[in-house]
Amino acid sequence: MVSRNEKHTDVVIVGFGWVGAIMARELTQAGLNVVALERGPRRDTWPEGAYPSSIDELTHNTRHALFLQPSQSTVTVRHRDSDVAAPYRQLAAFLPGTGVGGAGLHWSGCHWRISPVELRLRSHYEERYGKDFIPQDMTIQDWGVSYEELEPHFAFAESVFGTSGQAYKVNGKIVGDGNPFDADRSTPFPLPAMKNTYSAELYSKAAAECGYHPFRIPSANASQAYTNPYGCQMGACTFCGFCSGYACYNYSKASPNVNILPALERESRFELRVECDVLKVETDSSGKKATGVIYRTSKGEEVRQTADIVILASFAYNNPYLLLLSGIGQPYDPKTGEGTVGRNFVYQNESGVTLFFGQDKFTNPFIGAGGNGVAIDDFNADNFDHGPLGFVGGAPIWVNQAGSKPISSATVPKGTPQWGAHWKKAVKDSFQHTISIHAHGTNMAFRDCYLSLDPTYSDTAGRPLLRITFNWHDNDVKMIRYVTDRMADIGRAMKPESMSVETKEFGEEFDLRHYQTTHIAGGAIMGTSPKDSVVNRYLQHWDVSNLFVIGSSAFPQGIGYNPTGIVAALAYWSAKAIRERYLKSPGPMVQA
Amino acid sequence: MSVRSRNGGAVVCGRRAMLQGTALGLVVAALFHFPSEGVSEAADREYAYRPVFFSDDEWQTLNSFVDRLIPADVEGPGALEAHVPEFIDRQMNTPYGHGSEWYLRPPLMKTSAALGYQFLFTPRDIYKQGLPALHSAIMQRYGKPFHQLDAGERDRIIGQMEKGSLTLSPVPSKLLFGQILKNCKEGYFADPIHGGNYEMGAWKMIGFPGARADFTDWVDRYGARYPLSPVSVGVHGVQGGV
Ligand SMILES: Cc1cc2nc3c(=O)[nH]c(=O)nc-3n(C[C@H](O)[C@H](O)[C@H](O)COP(=O)(O)OP(=O)(O)OC[C@H]3O[C@@H](n4cnc5c(N)ncnc54)[C@H](O)[C@@H]3O)c2cc1C
Ligand code: SF4
């Protein structure tokens, strides 16, 4: 029961992570009054990132201090339609963010663009390999936006994040030893690339020896002190190693809190309300116009916030979840293939190789930064001939040494017992002498992988949980096995004493028990037609034109890179469309 | 050696208590000092910790269990020297111990193991219902409690629990094993502020510098051993030499 109405505002934003912060900044700049509602608490460098208390693995990584605990809300998961879903009761495979800054406060910082080919994946594969190449049940499609359209927004986002990297090509001119597979850029990176760790240096040499094209990963960990266009300042990263899953103590990792909020806080048109959990988006009787949202405060009070524009910025699956809870759009039905909300849910398809060196070679894996490292793109996107291989997709392969801590990363060679004297000796012998390489692969969209509401389980607010129906498909297993073999070749060229390989087996079920990534996408995808997408190319809802749904939820299928670079670019792209077109003439910006 | 009260009182052990502990059925929670070179003569300092959550019987079982998961040897401290039981006892009185993190609403579904934890137990429940069940099962089979079994017998039982082939109810043996192993490694490697990793002994053993958190000057010293000893975020931070 709604007990109170808040004063009407121009824009209400649901969630205050990267997307929420970008949209708030862009729309207050356009003269609009903006209220952002964040379900979690207020958070910032102090106290969450304060030294030394943030340098505590148990509290942060093991006990998940900054993440959304399943006890508050979670999802259910099943592998196929005929199974009953069970709740994701303990955090493991992925770690949803909460609180001011969202997952942007404790992400790692690998800050990518995208391969232009991936934005028109279906068309590209059909053109190059023929229509029959794409399996029947693979529901991949084009995004409806091109790299050229997004390029200025990638460039601006990098200037806001203070991204460190080495460009390959700027305005058609080769400028340095960046990624030769990169599309053209209008600007170099705002900061020079970070130093390489020893592991990255060894990997870089071995990859080049194997004939590949290593380059330094663009990272939103600052290689030097930096001031961004909003006047927000960063300090140089110290490679502290407590990065992924931690707030940075050093103002070195880009976050909404460090890179945008200080500017927004000076803005009288902006209000951030924390511990406001949005329950649903309301629409008028026509169902074509959003009137605002209802949220629940930490005291259990239900409040209505009306607004002219509603922006969902609640992260990946939370966006389609809110649509399902609000009854906006037609839920996807995998049997008929009809409906769009929840369709094309995807994840990241990973594998890894761990190299163990002798006692005299110190790789110092505790040194690191979340976005630091060296990658090759020779097997990402369509940078290699898929014709004879018979699968869609690929993976960048990298050494991304984010900093090993012993509870989570006391890695031992495969076959070592998990306890006892042998385990202990193996940990002692391995800890300072390992290097990990990862393939960070694509996950294609399939007809039977989707989101819906769970019929059985609910959360503390009484909402039915979101249900994920998801499993690996042969295409993706084929891809990751192929890429893993290439990765193992590079690993061997690094001449370790021994090597453990983790890959996927055909028929293997999606396993929630170990961390993979929090790169989750789809469910409210963008596209060119309301028949197979939820939002148009401007991230505007096809039916409810004053509703914008922004985040990785818009990806029609998985991408090779980490998602935040393109998420941020899409947010700026959508904000520009709202500022320059929608505000002048509210209504659909694309005719269905 | 001194072993005091067992009726919920503090248990104080010295090095010999540790060495004789299993044979004598004494509670073992000994303290050693391990500089990075390896084992030195034990500093025969006394260590008193009074468990808050565990009963005496549970405490004995837990101690003799983690003693086998991470045994003391020349490589570095064992779980007992690292004060792992104290860590676990303290964790049980945090929100985590009470299950504050986990989604514990019914019903339970029979599902693929790949979907992860599917029980309604909190960590405290797992110990409080698991350890007594283990105790009874062992009494029945051996006629004496777990902590009086020799190391080989304990290892065999732990191995069966790891596979789930020992039947325990209501907490399955595999679940109890997994919980103890997880908490044991946490206590071994976590910052000493949480009660384990005594004197950062585990960090010194593996060469982890703890909360130093600034490697600007070492990131490109390729292949060179990091020279500084670990520091803790808490009061133990000053201990340990290079
Ligand atoms: C450990 C970790 C490492 C990562 N590393 C990388 C990396 O290296 N590179 C990369 O590209 N990406 C990385 N990511 C992913 C990255 O964090 C996300 O892509 C990014 O934060 C997405 O931004 P967002 O604004 O869409 O969502 P978020 O940053 O998650 O923000 C969404 C916000 O919405 C709030 N919210 C949700 N539902 C509601 C509701 N109903 N009412 C009110 N508020 C709500 C949430 O609490 C949250 O604060 C990482 C993620 C994690 C967890
Ligand atoms: S590694 Fe660098 S960016 Fe990451 S938390 Fe540490 S200082 Fe910050």
PDB file of N, CA and C in Angstrom, chain A residues 546-584:
ATOM      1  N   ASN A 546       8.254   6.953 -22.835  1.00  0.00           N
ATOM      2  CA  ASN A 546       8.987   7.748 -21.826  1.00  0.00           C
ATOM      3  C   ASN A 546       9.708   6.837 -20.823  1.00  0.00           C
ATOM      4  N   LEU A 547       9.908   5.586 -21.224  1.00  0.00           N
ATOM      5  CA  LEU A 547      10.644   4.627 -20.399  1.00  0.00           C
ATOM      6  C   LEU A 547      11.910   4.202 -21.140  1.00  0.00           C
ATOM      7  N   PHE A 548      13.068   4.342 -20.482  1.00  0.00           N
ATOM      8  CA  PHE A 548      14.345   3.960 -21.074  1.00  0.00           C
ATOM      9  C   PHE A 548      14.951   2.845 -20.215  1.00  0.00           C
ATOM     10  N   VAL A 549      15.444   1.820 -20.876  1.00  0.00           N
ATOM     11  CA  VAL A 549      15.945   0.642 -20.151  1.00  0.00           C
ATOM     12  C   VAL A 549      17.404   0.455 -20.562  1.00  0.00           C
ATOM     13  N   ILE A 550      18.330   0.804 -19.666  1.00  0.00           N
ATOM     14  CA  ILE A 550      19.727   0.957 -20.071  1.00  0.00           C
ATOM     15  C   ILE A 550      20.645   0.063 -19.244  1.00  0.00           C
ATOM     16  N   GLY A 551      21.529  -0.608 -19.943  1.00  0.00           N
ATOM     17  CA  GLY A 551      22.495  -1.482 -19.260  1.00  0.00           C
ATOM     18  C   GLY A 551      22.812  -2.667 -20.142  1.00  0.00           C
ATOM     19  N   SER A 552      23.504  -3.645 -19.589  1.00  0.00           N
ATOM     20  CA  SER A 552      23.847  -4.830 -20.378  1.00  0.00           C
ATOM     21  C   SER A 552      22.598  -5.651 -20.695  1.00  0.00           C
ATOM     22  N   SER A 553      21.482  -5.337 -20.045  1.00  0.00           N
ATOM     23  CA  SER A 553      20.201  -5.962 -20.410  1.00  0.00           C
ATOM     24  C   SER A 553      19.907  -5.776 -21.893  1.00  0.00           C
ATOM     25  N   ALA A 554      20.497  -4.738 -22.485  1.00  0.00           N
ATOM     26  CA  ALA A 554      20.204  -4.424 -23.892  1.00  0.00           C
ATOM     27  C   ALA A 554      21.023  -5.263 -24.876  1.00  0.00           C
ATOM     28  N   PHE A 555      22.052  -5.994 -24.407  1.00  0.00           N
ATOM     29  CA  PHE A 555      22.881  -6.760 -25.345  1.00  0.00           C
ATOM     30  C   PHE A 555      22.036  -7.894 -25.949  1.00  0.00           C
ATOM     31  N   PRO A 556      21.958  -7.968 -27.275  1.00  0.00           N
ATOM     32  CA  PRO A 556      21.175  -9.060 -27.873  1.00  0.00           C
ATOM     33  C   PRO A 556      21.815 -10.423 -27.651  1.00  0.00           C
ATOM     34  N   GLN A 557      23.142 -10.461 -27.473  1.00  0.00           N
ATOM     35  CA  GLN A 557      23.849 -11.695 -27.152  1.00  0.00           C
ATOM     36  C   GLN A 557      25.143 -11.293 -26.474  1.00  0.00           C
ATOM     37  N   GLY A 558      25.870 -12.279 -25.972  1.00  0.00           N
ATOM     38  CA  GLY A 558      27.093 -11.983 -25.245  1.00  0.00           C
ATOM     39  C   GLY A 558      28.181 -11.435 -26.144  1.00  0.00           C
ATOM     40  N   ILE A 559      29.109 -10.707 -25.529  1.00  0.00           N
ATOM     41  CA  ILE A 559      30.244 -10.162 -26.270  1.00  0.00           C
ATOM     42  C   ILE A 559      31.528 -10.740 -25.686  1.00  0.00           C
ATOM     43  N   GLY A 560      32.622 -10.601 -26.443  1.00  0.00           N
ATOM     44  CA  GLY A 560      33.899 -11.138 -25.973  1.00  0.00           C
ATOM     45  C   GLY A 560      34.461 -10.352 -24.797  1.00  0.00           C
ATOM     46  N   TYR A 561      34.335  -9.044 -24.849  1.00  0.00           N
ATOM     47  CA  TYR A 561      34.907  -8.197 -23.804  1.00  0.00           C
ATOM     48  C   TYR A 561      33.999  -8.107 -22.581  1.00  0.00           C
ATOM     49  N   ASN A 562      34.553  -7.496 -21.511  1.00  0.00           N
ATOM     50  CA  ASN A 562      33.737  -7.139 -20.347  1.00  0.00           C
ATOM     51  C   ASN A 562      32.745  -6.047 -20.778  1.00  0.00           C
ATOM     52  N   PRO A 563      31.632  -5.938 -20.077  1.00  0.00           N
ATOM     53  CA  PRO A 563      30.518  -5.164 -20.615  1.00  0.00           C
ATOM     54  C   PRO A 563      30.528  -3.655 -20.368  1.00  0.00           C
ATOM     55  N   THR A 564      31.244  -3.166 -19.369  1.00  0.00           N
ATOM     56  CA  THR A 564      30.962  -1.814 -18.885  1.00  0.00           C
ATOM     57  C   THR A 564      31.299  -0.719 -19.889  1.00  0.00           C
ATOM     58  N   GLY A 565      32.338  -0.939 -20.699  1.00  0.00           N
ATOM     59  CA  GLY A 565      32.683   0.062 -21.702  1.00  0.00           C
ATOM     60  C   GLY A 565      31.516   0.339 -22.632  1.00  0.00           C
ATOM     61  N   ILE A 566      30.918  -0.719 -23.122  1.00  0.00           N
ATOM     62  CA  ILE A 566      29.792  -0.493 -24.042  1.00  0.00           C
ATOM     63  C   ILE A 566      28.535  -0.078 -23.288  1.00  0.00           C
ATOM     64  N   VAL A 567      28.382  -0.520 -22.068  1.00  0.00           N
ATOM     65  CA  VAL A 567      27.230  -0.067 -21.263  1.00  0.00           C
ATOM     66  C   VAL A 567      27.293   1.454 -21.100  1.00  0.00           C
ATOM     67  N   ALA A 568      28.480   1.956 -20.765  1.00  0.00           N
ATOM     68  CA  ALA A 568      28.637   3.403 -20.569  1.00  0.00           C
ATOM     69  C   ALA A 568      28.406   4.143 -21.887  1.00  0.00           C
ATOM     70  N   ALA A 569      28.943   3.613 -22.982  1.00  0.00           N
ATOM     71  CA  ALA A 569      28.761   4.276 -24.279  1.00  0.00           C
ATOM     72  C   ALA A 569      27.280   4.306 -24.663  1.00  0.00           C
ATOM     73  N   LEU A 570      26.574   3.210 -24.411  1.00  0.00           N
ATOM     74  CA  LEU A 570      25.135   3.181 -24.724  1.00  0.00           C
ATOM     75  C   LEU A 570      24.377   4.196 -23.865  1.00  0.00           C
ATOM     76  N   ALA A 571      24.797   4.363 -22.617  1.00  0.00           N
ATOM     77  CA  ALA A 571      24.125   5.337 -21.753  1.00  0.00           C
ATOM     78  C   ALA A 571      24.313   6.751 -22.317  1.00  0.00           C
ATOM     79  N   TYR A 572      25.546   7.081 -22.709  1.00  0.00           N
ATOM     80  CA  TYR A 572      25.777   8.419 -23.278  1.00  0.00           C
ATOM     81  C   TYR A 572      25.022   8.600 -24.598  1.00  0.00           C
ATOM     82  N   TRP A 573      24.978   7.555 -25.383  1.00  0.00           N
ATOM     83  CA  TRP A 573      24.252   7.577 -26.672  1.00  0.00           C
ATOM     84  C   TRP A 573      22.764   7.814 -26.438  1.00  0.00           C
ATOM     85  N   SER A 574      22.197   7.115 -25.477  1.00  0.00           N
ATOM     86  CA  SER A 574      20.783   7.274 -25.173  1.00  0.00           C
ATOM     87  C   SER A 574      20.520   8.668 -24.605  1.00  0.00           C
ATOM     88  N   ALA A 575      21.416   9.132 -23.721  1.00  0.00           N
ATOM     89  CA  ALA A 575      21.239  10.463 -23.112  1.00  0.00           C
ATOM     90  C   ALA A 575      21.256  11.544 -24.192  1.00  0.00           C
ATOM     91  N   LYS A 576      22.126  11.369 -25.159  1.00  0.00           N
ATOM     92  CA  LYS A 576      22.205  12.363 -26.240  1.00  0.00           C
ATOM     93  C   LYS A 576      20.893  12.397 -27.025  1.00  0.00           C
ATOM     94  N   ALA A 577      20.352  11.208 -27.280  1.00  0.00           N
ATOM     95  CA  ALA A 577      19.087  11.149 -28.023  1.00  0.00           C
ATOM     96  C   ALA A 577      17.964  11.795 -27.210  1.00  0.00           C
ATOM     97  N   ILE A 578      17.974  11.554 -25.907  1.00  0.00           N
ATOM     98  CA  ILE A 578      16.941  12.178 -25.072  1.00  0.00           C
ATOM     99  C   ILE A 578      17.109  13.698 -25.108  1.00  0.00           C
ATOM    100  N   ARG A 579      18.339  14.155 -24.940  1.00  0.00           N
ATOM    101  CA  ARG A 579      18.586  15.595 -24.883  1.00  0.00           C
ATOM    102  C   ARG A 579      18.269  16.273 -26.205  1.00  0.00           C
ATOM    103  N   GLU A 580      18.715  15.677 -27.281  1.00  0.00           N
ATOM    104  CA  GLU A 580      18.644  16.380 -28.559  1.00  0.00           C
ATOM    105  C   GLU A 580      17.361  16.116 -29.329  1.00  0.00           C
ATOM    106  N   ARG A 581      16.712  15.005 -29.043  1.00  0.00           N
ATOM    107  CA  ARG A 581      15.515  14.684 -29.845  1.00  0.00           C
ATOM    108  C   ARG A 581      14.276  14.509 -28.991  1.00  0.00           C
ATOM    109  N   TYR A 582      14.369  13.647 -27.997  1.00  0.00           N
ATOM    110  CA  TYR A 582      13.164  13.302 -27.232  1.00  0.00           C
ATOM    111  C   TYR A 582      12.575  14.524 -26.544  1.00  0.00           C
ATOM    112  N   LEU A 583      13.435  15.346 -25.905  1.00  0.00           N
ATOM    113  CA  LEU A 583      12.902  16.476 -25.136  1.00  0.00           C
ATOM    114  C   LEU A 583      12.190  17.489 -26.032  1.00  0.00           C
ATOM    115  N   LYS A 584      12.657  17.574 -27.263  1.00  0.00           N
ATOM    116  CA  LYS A 584      12.009  18.513 -28.208  1.00  0.00           C
ATOM    117  C   LYS A 584      10.651  17.985 -28.621  1.00  0.00           C
TER     118      LYS A 584
END
